């Protein structure tokens, strides 16, 4: 997602891997990456995974490059129990450069942080802010360009999920004979009341394109949800201009939008894996524009091989885009199967993965209001809001609370995509 003018369109485009090396890929099939396997010896299970990224179809810009990128890094800090999976959805004129820069720097900074395994929440917060500052200072023009980021760090039997923007991580959970989708991230857009209020306090005008162009009453601040208002979502604008028009409220880069509250502070959730978690998915919002989290989980459940699941998701997403629009977004999906995690393995401990990681990371943090607290959930979410180096408006909504069990509200609508 990106600026309001960033959507363009193409036909049977090539896909690209994380290094943006194109390979031929049609709209319904894809080779993606080979199946990879990594073991987690501390809890005696393995991860089988694959990734596929599909360049969008942009008829008016047939040579437009894939602005999505991904990063998969195993054995973080040389630790056999720590593995990183990330998807980065660039936007704006220099979106591809932004996503490529962030995918590399974020994981490098995390890998060099000695506190990562003991306090991944704090390490993630620091890494995102440092990466954001480095992007501002780099040769890349991020005035009206940037990237969202959805990342999953596996530490032993714990997933630590950090999200900036509106891409998504989803985990599958077995309940009897059913496999249900549970979002591990909560899309950050003006559809969310807490994010809407935060950016308004930072000086943003929040209006749809029709409203800002005078076609609809700007005083009616009701946009429904993505299902009903997906074609004209609420966006962020400066007070006296028709820019930047971002439909998300957090990103890395976007230095202009940063002045009206678009921050690089991640929301971080943690979940302890059990044998009832067969797989998780990390994907750009090009997947979720027309596919629900449950539909994606149902599709992955239909395939024994993550490679086939990635191809099916890309093909179905691509098809639905063309049925509903004259173009498609870039589409990137990582599917990770969790194999042979037993109840005994889930209870194992190993000081080499950072000791009491879950306890350390779930200590009291700053938490943004507007996210529901649901006792009994396995998901723990916090928003790090210490805003060192950021403008004061960027943490005006933060408040001190003791971290409880926190999950994204089931009633929060998925935001609209914005390339």
GROMACS .gro file of C-alpha atoms in nm:
model
  419
    1UNK     CA    1   0.000   0.000   0.000
    2UNK     CA    2   0.119   0.356  -0.055
    3UNK     CA    3   0.019   0.694  -0.192
    4UNK     CA    4  -0.322   0.747  -0.347
    5UNK     CA    5  -0.171   0.768  -0.694
    6UNK     CA    6   0.041   0.456  -0.654
    7UNK     CA    7  -0.201   0.204  -0.806
    8UNK     CA    8  -0.138   0.129  -1.167
    9UNK     CA    9  -0.188  -0.184  -1.362
   10UNK     CA   10  -0.043  -0.548  -1.619
   11UNK     CA   11  -0.078  -0.898  -1.786
   12UNK     CA   12   0.071  -1.234  -1.695
   13UNK     CA   13   0.359  -1.062  -1.520
   14UNK     CA   14   0.673  -1.225  -1.389
   15UNK     CA   15   0.722  -1.290  -1.020
   16UNK     CA   16   1.030  -1.202  -0.824
   17UNK     CA   17   1.202  -1.349  -0.525
   18UNK     CA   18   1.320  -1.153  -0.226
   19UNK     CA   19   1.610  -1.014  -0.426
   20UNK     CA   20   1.370  -0.889  -0.699
   21UNK     CA   21   1.507  -1.129  -0.962
   22UNK     CA   22   1.219  -1.189  -1.201
   23UNK     CA   23   1.105  -1.528  -1.322
   24UNK     CA   24   0.811  -1.606  -1.549
   25UNK     CA   25   0.490  -1.670  -1.360
   26UNK     CA   26   0.135  -1.673  -1.491
   27UNK     CA   27  -0.171  -1.559  -1.298
   28UNK     CA   28  -0.282  -1.895  -1.163
   29UNK     CA   29   0.038  -2.092  -1.111
   30UNK     CA   30   0.382  -2.025  -0.974
   31UNK     CA   31   0.702  -2.200  -0.887
   32UNK     CA   32   0.813  -1.970  -0.608
   33UNK     CA   33   1.093  -2.102  -0.390
   34UNK     CA   34   1.178  -2.466  -0.320
   35UNK     CA   35   1.050  -2.630  -0.005
   36UNK     CA   36   1.285  -2.551   0.282
   37UNK     CA   37   1.310  -2.719   0.621
   38UNK     CA   38   1.462  -2.592   0.945
   39UNK     CA   39   1.467  -2.770   1.280
   40UNK     CA   40   1.395  -2.619   1.621
   41UNK     CA   41   1.598  -2.851   1.847
   42UNK     CA   42   1.497  -2.685   2.175
   43UNK     CA   43   1.142  -2.819   2.133
   44UNK     CA   44   1.211  -3.101   1.889
   45UNK     CA   45   0.998  -2.987   1.595
   46UNK     CA   46   1.065  -2.856   1.246
   47UNK     CA   47   0.937  -2.585   1.016
   48UNK     CA   48   0.866  -2.666   0.651
   49UNK     CA   49   0.814  -2.353   0.447
   50UNK     CA   50   0.798  -2.194   0.107
   51UNK     CA   51   0.735  -1.848  -0.035
   52UNK     CA   52   0.596  -1.709  -0.357
   53UNK     CA   53   0.586  -1.348  -0.474
   54UNK     CA   54   0.387  -1.243  -0.779
   55UNK     CA   55   0.433  -0.909  -0.952
   56UNK     CA   56   0.108  -0.721  -0.998
   57UNK     CA   57  -0.070  -0.683  -1.330
   58UNK     CA   58  -0.060  -0.311  -1.424
   59UNK     CA   59  -0.186  -0.246  -1.781
   60UNK     CA   60  -0.085   0.121  -1.773
   61UNK     CA   61   0.263   0.037  -1.640
   62UNK     CA   62   0.352  -0.308  -1.779
   63UNK     CA   63   0.713  -0.273  -1.664
   64UNK     CA   64   0.629  -0.168  -1.308
   65UNK     CA   65   0.849  -0.371  -1.076
   66UNK     CA   66   0.732  -0.584  -0.790
   67UNK     CA   67   0.738  -0.360  -0.483
   68UNK     CA   68   0.687  -0.652  -0.245
   69UNK     CA   69   0.991  -0.819  -0.096
   70UNK     CA   70   1.045  -1.085   0.166
   71UNK     CA   71   1.312  -1.201   0.405
   72UNK     CA   72   1.356  -1.547   0.551
   73UNK     CA   73   1.655  -1.579   0.783
   74UNK     CA   74   1.714  -1.893   0.983
   75UNK     CA   75   1.945  -1.934   1.281
   76UNK     CA   76   1.925  -1.572   1.392
   77UNK     CA   77   2.237  -1.482   1.591
   78UNK     CA   78   2.364  -1.832   1.512
   79UNK     CA   79   2.089  -1.980   1.729
   80UNK     CA   80   1.929  -2.296   1.585
   81UNK     CA   81   1.602  -2.215   1.763
   82UNK     CA   82   1.549  -1.861   1.625
   83UNK     CA   83   1.411  -1.804   1.275
   84UNK     CA   84   1.271  -1.495   1.100
   85UNK     CA   85   1.000  -1.462   0.833
   86UNK     CA   86   0.901  -1.122   0.694
   87UNK     CA   87   0.698  -0.968   0.410
   88UNK     CA   88   0.746  -0.604   0.310
   89UNK     CA   89   0.495  -0.426   0.086
   90UNK     CA   90   0.650  -0.116  -0.070
   91UNK     CA   91   0.449   0.175  -0.205
   92UNK     CA   92   0.507   0.503  -0.385
   93UNK     CA   93   0.753   0.585  -0.661
   94UNK     CA   94   1.045   0.430  -0.473
   95UNK     CA   95   0.850   0.159  -0.295
   96UNK     CA   96   1.062  -0.128  -0.426
   97UNK     CA   97   1.379   0.037  -0.298
   98UNK     CA   98   1.216   0.107   0.038
   99UNK     CA   99   1.094  -0.249   0.089
  100UNK     CA  100   1.430  -0.392  -0.015
  101UNK     CA  101   1.618  -0.157   0.220
  102UNK     CA  102   1.390  -0.232   0.515
  103UNK     CA  103   1.390  -0.610   0.470
  104UNK     CA  104   1.769  -0.608   0.490
  105UNK     CA  105   1.826  -0.353   0.763
  106UNK     CA  106   1.549  -0.468   0.996
  107UNK     CA  107   1.674  -0.824   1.021
  108UNK     CA  108   2.036  -0.707   1.043
  109UNK     CA  109   1.955  -0.478   1.336
  110UNK     CA  110   1.754  -0.751   1.509
  111UNK     CA  111   2.037  -0.997   1.456
  112UNK     CA  112   2.288  -0.765   1.619
  113UNK     CA  113   2.069  -0.684   1.922
  114UNK     CA  114   2.193  -0.880   2.226
  115UNK     CA  115   1.853  -0.839   2.397
  116UNK     CA  116   1.654  -0.999   2.113
  117UNK     CA  117   1.602  -1.344   2.259
  118UNK     CA  118   1.537  -1.221   2.614
  119UNK     CA  119   1.313  -0.927   2.524
  120UNK     CA  120   1.197  -0.949   2.161
  121UNK     CA  121   0.927  -0.685   2.213
  122UNK     CA  122   1.180  -0.421   2.309
  123UNK     CA  123   1.424  -0.536   2.041
  124UNK     CA  124   1.155  -0.519   1.772
  125UNK     CA  125   1.053  -0.169   1.876
  126UNK     CA  126   1.413  -0.047   1.868
  127UNK     CA  127   1.484  -0.216   1.534
  128UNK     CA  128   1.183  -0.066   1.357
  129UNK     CA  129   1.260   0.285   1.479
  130UNK     CA  130   1.628   0.252   1.387
  131UNK     CA  131   1.543   0.116   1.043
  132UNK     CA  132   1.299   0.402   0.988
  133UNK     CA  133   1.564   0.658   1.080
  134UNK     CA  134   1.822   0.494   0.854
  135UNK     CA  135   1.578   0.494   0.562
  136UNK     CA  136   1.516   0.867   0.613
  137UNK     CA  137   1.891   0.925   0.606
  138UNK     CA  138   1.962   0.697   0.310
  139UNK     CA  139   1.988   0.796  -0.056
  140UNK     CA  140   1.635   0.663  -0.114
  141UNK     CA  141   1.373   0.937  -0.144
  142UNK     CA  142   1.109   0.828   0.107
  143UNK     CA  143   0.924   1.160   0.105
  144UNK     CA  144   0.621   0.993  -0.052
  145UNK     CA  145   0.739   0.632  -0.052
  146UNK     CA  146   0.780   0.363   0.211
  147UNK     CA  147   0.684   0.010   0.304
  148UNK     CA  148   0.464  -0.181   0.542
  149UNK     CA  149   0.613  -0.479   0.724
  150UNK     CA  150   0.472  -0.796   0.877
  151UNK     CA  151   0.727  -1.023   1.045
  152UNK     CA  152   0.723  -1.341   1.252
  153UNK     CA  153   1.017  -1.438   1.471
  154UNK     CA  154   1.016  -1.799   1.591
  155UNK     CA  155   1.200  -1.838   1.921
  156UNK     CA  156   1.170  -2.197   2.037
  157UNK     CA  157   0.796  -2.265   2.068
  158UNK     CA  158   0.702  -1.896   2.075
  159UNK     CA  159   0.605  -1.675   1.784
  160UNK     CA  160   0.678  -1.305   1.815
  161UNK     CA  161   0.486  -1.110   1.551
  162UNK     CA  162   0.563  -0.745   1.471
  163UNK     CA  163   0.340  -0.547   1.239
  164UNK     CA  164   0.363  -0.201   1.083
  165UNK     CA  165   0.085  -0.141   0.830
  166UNK     CA  166  -0.180  -0.362   0.678
  167UNK     CA  167  -0.018  -0.684   0.565
  168UNK     CA  168  -0.104  -0.976   0.787
  169UNK     CA  169   0.009  -1.286   0.978
  170UNK     CA  170  -0.244  -1.562   1.046
  171UNK     CA  171  -0.210  -1.886   1.240
  172UNK     CA  172  -0.426  -2.195   1.203
  173UNK     CA  173  -0.575  -2.353   1.514
  174UNK     CA  174  -0.740  -2.693   1.542
  175UNK     CA  175  -1.072  -2.702   1.726
  176UNK     CA  176  -1.219  -3.048   1.704
  177UNK     CA  177  -1.260  -3.128   1.336
  178UNK     CA  178  -1.226  -2.766   1.232
  179UNK     CA  179  -0.921  -2.558   1.151
  180UNK     CA  180  -0.983  -2.195   1.236
  181UNK     CA  181  -0.790  -1.884   1.139
  182UNK     CA  182  -0.667  -1.652   1.412
  183UNK     CA  183  -0.510  -1.321   1.312
  184UNK     CA  184  -0.173  -1.256   1.472
  185UNK     CA  185  -0.174  -0.893   1.358
  186UNK     CA  186  -0.431  -0.618   1.343
  187UNK     CA  187  -0.434  -0.401   1.031
  188UNK     CA  188  -0.341  -0.041   1.106
  189UNK     CA  189  -0.574   0.186   0.908
  190UNK     CA  190  -0.819   0.470   0.977
  191UNK     CA  191  -1.096   0.208   0.992
  192UNK     CA  192  -0.963   0.141   1.342
  193UNK     CA  193  -1.102   0.393   1.588
  194UNK     CA  194  -0.783   0.406   1.794
  195UNK     CA  195  -0.564   0.469   1.491
  196UNK     CA  196  -0.811   0.721   1.349
  197UNK     CA  197  -0.808   0.920   1.672
  198UNK     CA  198  -0.429   0.904   1.701
  199UNK     CA  199  -0.359   1.045   1.353
  200UNK     CA  200  -0.630   1.310   1.393
  201UNK     CA  201  -0.449   1.434   1.700
  202UNK     CA  202  -0.135   1.453   1.491
  203UNK     CA  203  -0.303   1.688   1.244
  204UNK     CA  204  -0.420   1.449   0.972
  205UNK     CA  205  -0.737   1.503   0.777
  206UNK     CA  206  -0.905   1.163   0.743
  207UNK     CA  207  -1.124   1.157   0.433
  208UNK     CA  208  -1.199   0.928   0.142
  209UNK     CA  209  -1.101   1.040  -0.208
  210UNK     CA  210  -1.463   1.130  -0.286
  211UNK     CA  211  -1.477   1.339   0.029
  212UNK     CA  212  -1.153   1.525  -0.030
  213UNK     CA  213  -1.261   1.597  -0.389
  214UNK     CA  214  -1.595   1.731  -0.271
  215UNK     CA  215  -1.811   1.453  -0.415
  216UNK     CA  216  -1.927   1.342  -0.070
  217UNK     CA  217  -1.993   1.530   0.252
  218UNK     CA  218  -1.659   1.552   0.441
  219UNK     CA  219  -1.848   1.598   0.766
  220UNK     CA  220  -1.986   1.245   0.763
  221UNK     CA  221  -1.712   1.038   0.922
  222UNK     CA  222  -1.859   0.696   0.855
  223UNK     CA  223  -1.691   0.464   0.606
  224UNK     CA  224  -1.845   0.130   0.698
  225UNK     CA  225  -1.583  -0.139   0.658
  226UNK     CA  226  -1.365  -0.275   0.386
  227UNK     CA  227  -1.636  -0.504   0.259
  228UNK     CA  228  -1.867  -0.211   0.185
  229UNK     CA  229  -1.622   0.076   0.131
  230UNK     CA  230  -1.320  -0.102  -0.009
  231UNK     CA  231  -1.316   0.104  -0.326
  232UNK     CA  232  -1.291   0.438  -0.144
  233UNK     CA  233  -1.137   0.390   0.200
  234UNK     CA  234  -1.055   0.668   0.447
  235UNK     CA  235  -0.710   0.813   0.384
  236UNK     CA  236  -0.473   1.056   0.554
  237UNK     CA  237  -0.416   1.404   0.411
  238UNK     CA  238  -0.229   1.712   0.522
  239UNK     CA  239  -0.451   2.001   0.625
  240UNK     CA  240  -0.419   2.209   0.307
  241UNK     CA  241  -0.317   1.960   0.042
  242UNK     CA  242  -0.417   1.658  -0.164
  243UNK     CA  243  -0.136   1.440  -0.033
  244UNK     CA  244  -0.007   1.195   0.084
  245UNK     CA  245  -0.336   0.998   0.074
  246UNK     CA  246  -0.217   0.693   0.270
  247UNK     CA  247  -0.483   0.438   0.360
  248UNK     CA  248  -0.266   0.299   0.640
  249UNK     CA  249  -0.162   0.465   0.964
  250UNK     CA  250   0.179   0.302   1.020
  251UNK     CA  251   0.468   0.235   0.787
  252UNK     CA  252   0.845   0.257   0.755
  253UNK     CA  253   0.957   0.558   0.551
  254UNK     CA  254   0.686   0.801   0.430
  255UNK     CA  255   0.856   1.103   0.584
  256UNK     CA  256   0.579   1.336   0.468
  257UNK     CA  257   0.306   1.120   0.616
  258UNK     CA  258   0.510   1.089   0.935
  259UNK     CA  259   0.435   1.455   1.003
  260UNK     CA  260   0.063   1.372   1.033
  261UNK     CA  261   0.099   1.064   1.250
  262UNK     CA  262   0.206   0.774   1.027
  263UNK     CA  263   0.457   0.603   1.256
  264UNK     CA  264   0.699   0.312   1.236
  265UNK     CA  265   0.617   0.190   1.588
  266UNK     CA  266   0.518  -0.178   1.560
  267UNK     CA  267   0.236  -0.360   1.728
  268UNK     CA  268   0.387  -0.679   1.868
  269UNK     CA  269   0.198  -0.997   1.955
  270UNK     CA  270   0.324  -1.322   2.101
  271UNK     CA  271   0.178  -1.670   2.096
  272UNK     CA  272   0.304  -1.997   2.237
  273UNK     CA  273   0.275  -2.280   1.988
  274UNK     CA  274   0.092  -2.602   2.069
  275UNK     CA  275   0.034  -2.923   1.871
  276UNK     CA  276  -0.299  -2.766   1.769
  277UNK     CA  277  -0.119  -2.510   1.552
  278UNK     CA  278  -0.045  -2.683   1.220
  279UNK     CA  279   0.082  -2.379   1.026
  280UNK     CA  280   0.100  -2.003   0.995
  281UNK     CA  281   0.090  -1.766   0.699
  282UNK     CA  282   0.265  -1.432   0.644
  283UNK     CA  283   0.134  -1.236   0.345
  284UNK     CA  284   0.107  -0.893   0.188
  285UNK     CA  285  -0.228  -0.719   0.169
  286UNK     CA  286  -0.253  -0.812  -0.199
  287UNK     CA  287  -0.361  -1.153  -0.070
  288UNK     CA  288  -0.617  -1.025   0.177
  289UNK     CA  289  -0.790  -0.770  -0.046
  290UNK     CA  290  -1.037  -1.036  -0.160
  291UNK     CA  291  -0.950  -1.338   0.057
  292UNK     CA  292  -1.040  -1.356   0.426
  293UNK     CA  293  -0.800  -1.500   0.680
  294UNK     CA  294  -1.025  -1.805   0.715
  295UNK     CA  295  -1.031  -1.861   0.339
  296UNK     CA  296  -0.651  -1.848   0.327
  297UNK     CA  297  -0.628  -2.099   0.613
  298UNK     CA  298  -0.881  -2.326   0.440
  299UNK     CA  299  -0.673  -2.314   0.123
  300UNK     CA  300  -0.348  -2.397   0.302
  301UNK     CA  301  -0.523  -2.685   0.480
  302UNK     CA  302  -0.605  -2.836   0.141
  303UNK     CA  303  -0.241  -2.887   0.047
  304UNK     CA  304   0.023  -3.103   0.209
  305UNK     CA  305   0.304  -2.904   0.046
  306UNK     CA  306   0.353  -2.535   0.133
  307UNK     CA  307   0.466  -2.473  -0.226
  308UNK     CA  308   0.128  -2.582  -0.359
  309UNK     CA  309  -0.048  -2.370  -0.098
  310UNK     CA  310   0.150  -2.061  -0.198
  311UNK     CA  311   0.068  -2.117  -0.565
  312UNK     CA  312  -0.301  -2.168  -0.492
  313UNK     CA  313  -0.322  -1.850  -0.283
  314UNK     CA  314  -0.142  -1.645  -0.547
  315UNK     CA  315  -0.359  -1.785  -0.824
  316UNK     CA  316  -0.687  -1.730  -0.643
  317UNK     CA  317  -0.588  -1.380  -0.529
  318UNK     CA  318  -0.483  -1.290  -0.882
  319UNK     CA  319  -0.808  -1.423  -1.028
  320UNK     CA  320  -1.024  -1.233  -0.779
  321UNK     CA  321  -0.835  -0.911  -0.842
  322UNK     CA  322  -0.906  -0.934  -1.215
  323UNK     CA  323  -1.270  -1.021  -1.151
  324UNK     CA  324  -1.310  -0.708  -0.941
  325UNK     CA  325  -1.067  -0.465  -1.102
  326UNK     CA  326  -0.864  -0.409  -1.417
  327UNK     CA  327  -0.536  -0.477  -1.239
  328UNK     CA  328  -0.389  -0.670  -0.950
  329UNK     CA  329  -0.170  -0.580  -0.658
  330UNK     CA  330   0.166  -0.742  -0.594
  331UNK     CA  331   0.107  -1.066  -0.405
  332UNK     CA  332   0.351  -1.230  -0.162
  333UNK     CA  333   0.285  -1.530   0.063
  334UNK     CA  334   0.499  -1.731   0.304
  335UNK     CA  335   0.345  -2.057   0.429
  336UNK     CA  336   0.515  -2.226   0.726
  337UNK     CA  337   0.408  -2.575   0.838
  338UNK     CA  338   0.479  -2.665   1.202
  339UNK     CA  339   0.573  -3.033   1.210
  340UNK     CA  340   0.603  -3.279   1.498
  341UNK     CA  341   0.550  -3.034   1.784
  342UNK     CA  342   0.435  -3.253   2.071
  343UNK     CA  343   0.284  -3.164   2.406
  344UNK     CA  344   0.606  -3.276   2.572
  345UNK     CA  345   0.806  -3.066   2.325
  346UNK     CA  346   0.586  -2.766   2.385
  347UNK     CA  347   0.674  -2.776   2.753
  348UNK     CA  348   1.046  -2.809   2.696
  349UNK     CA  349   1.284  -2.537   2.801
  350UNK     CA  350   1.628  -2.453   2.683
  351UNK     CA  351   1.832  -2.167   2.818
  352UNK     CA  352   1.998  -2.128   2.479
  353UNK     CA  353   1.688  -1.964   2.330
  354UNK     CA  354   1.699  -1.676   2.570
  355UNK     CA  355   1.581  -1.822   2.897
  356UNK     CA  356   1.235  -1.718   3.007
  357UNK     CA  357   1.166  -1.534   2.682
  358UNK     CA  358   0.788  -1.526   2.706
  359UNK     CA  359   0.785  -1.397   3.061
  360UNK     CA  360   1.047  -1.132   2.991
  361UNK     CA  361   0.875  -1.007   2.678
  362UNK     CA  362   0.532  -0.994   2.837
  363UNK     CA  363   0.620  -0.767   3.124
  364UNK     CA  364   0.438  -0.435   3.156
  365UNK     CA  365   0.455  -0.235   2.833
  366UNK     CA  366   0.297   0.078   2.692
  367UNK     CA  367  -0.023  -0.025   2.519
  368UNK     CA  368  -0.238   0.175   2.282
  369UNK     CA  369  -0.607   0.205   2.373
  370UNK     CA  370  -0.868   0.066   2.140
  371UNK     CA  371  -0.737  -0.292   2.136
  372UNK     CA  372  -0.956  -0.535   2.323
  373UNK     CA  373  -0.827  -0.727   2.623
  374UNK     CA  374  -0.955  -1.084   2.617
  375UNK     CA  375  -0.867  -1.304   2.916
  376UNK     CA  376  -0.774  -1.659   2.836
  377UNK     CA  377  -0.637  -1.601   2.489
  378UNK     CA  378  -0.303  -1.746   2.389
  379UNK     CA  379  -0.218  -1.427   2.199
  380UNK     CA  380  -0.040  -1.150   2.381
  381UNK     CA  381  -0.014  -0.815   2.209
  382UNK     CA  382   0.158  -0.493   2.304
  383UNK     CA  383   0.232  -0.166   2.133
  384UNK     CA  384   0.566  -0.016   2.216
  385UNK     CA  385   0.511   0.357   2.226
  386UNK     CA  386   0.834   0.498   2.363
  387UNK     CA  387   0.887   0.749   2.086
  388UNK     CA  388   1.255   0.839   2.107
  389UNK     CA  389   1.345   1.047   1.806
  390UNK     CA  390   0.984   1.081   1.691
  391UNK     CA  391   0.759   1.382   1.703
  392UNK     CA  392   0.556   1.419   2.019
  393UNK     CA  393   0.229   1.375   1.833
  394UNK     CA  394   0.325   1.018   1.757
  395UNK     CA  395   0.267   0.888   2.107
  396UNK     CA  396  -0.013   1.111   2.232
  397UNK     CA  397  -0.250   0.814   2.249
  398UNK     CA  398  -0.021   0.589   2.452
  399UNK     CA  399  -0.095   0.510   2.814
  400UNK     CA  400   0.072   0.305   3.083
  401UNK     CA  401  -0.106  -0.022   3.151
  402UNK     CA  402   0.001  -0.358   3.278
  403UNK     CA  403   0.014  -0.592   2.982
  404UNK     CA  404  -0.278  -0.828   2.992
  405UNK     CA  405  -0.387  -1.087   2.740
  406UNK     CA  406  -0.453  -0.871   2.437
  407UNK     CA  407  -0.603  -0.965   2.103
  408UNK     CA  408  -0.712  -0.759   1.808
  409UNK     CA  409  -1.087  -0.706   1.832
  410UNK     CA  410  -1.283  -0.943   1.614
  411UNK     CA  411  -1.506  -0.652   1.516
  412UNK     CA  412  -1.224  -0.446   1.368
  413UNK     CA  413  -1.262  -0.444   0.989
  414UNK     CA  414  -0.975  -0.520   0.759
  415UNK     CA  415  -0.845  -0.201   0.603
  416UNK     CA  416  -0.834  -0.119   0.239
  417UNK     CA  417  -0.523  -0.185   0.040
  418UNK     CA  418  -0.321   0.108  -0.084
  419UNK     CA  419  -0.039   0.055  -0.326
   0.00000   0.00000   0.00000
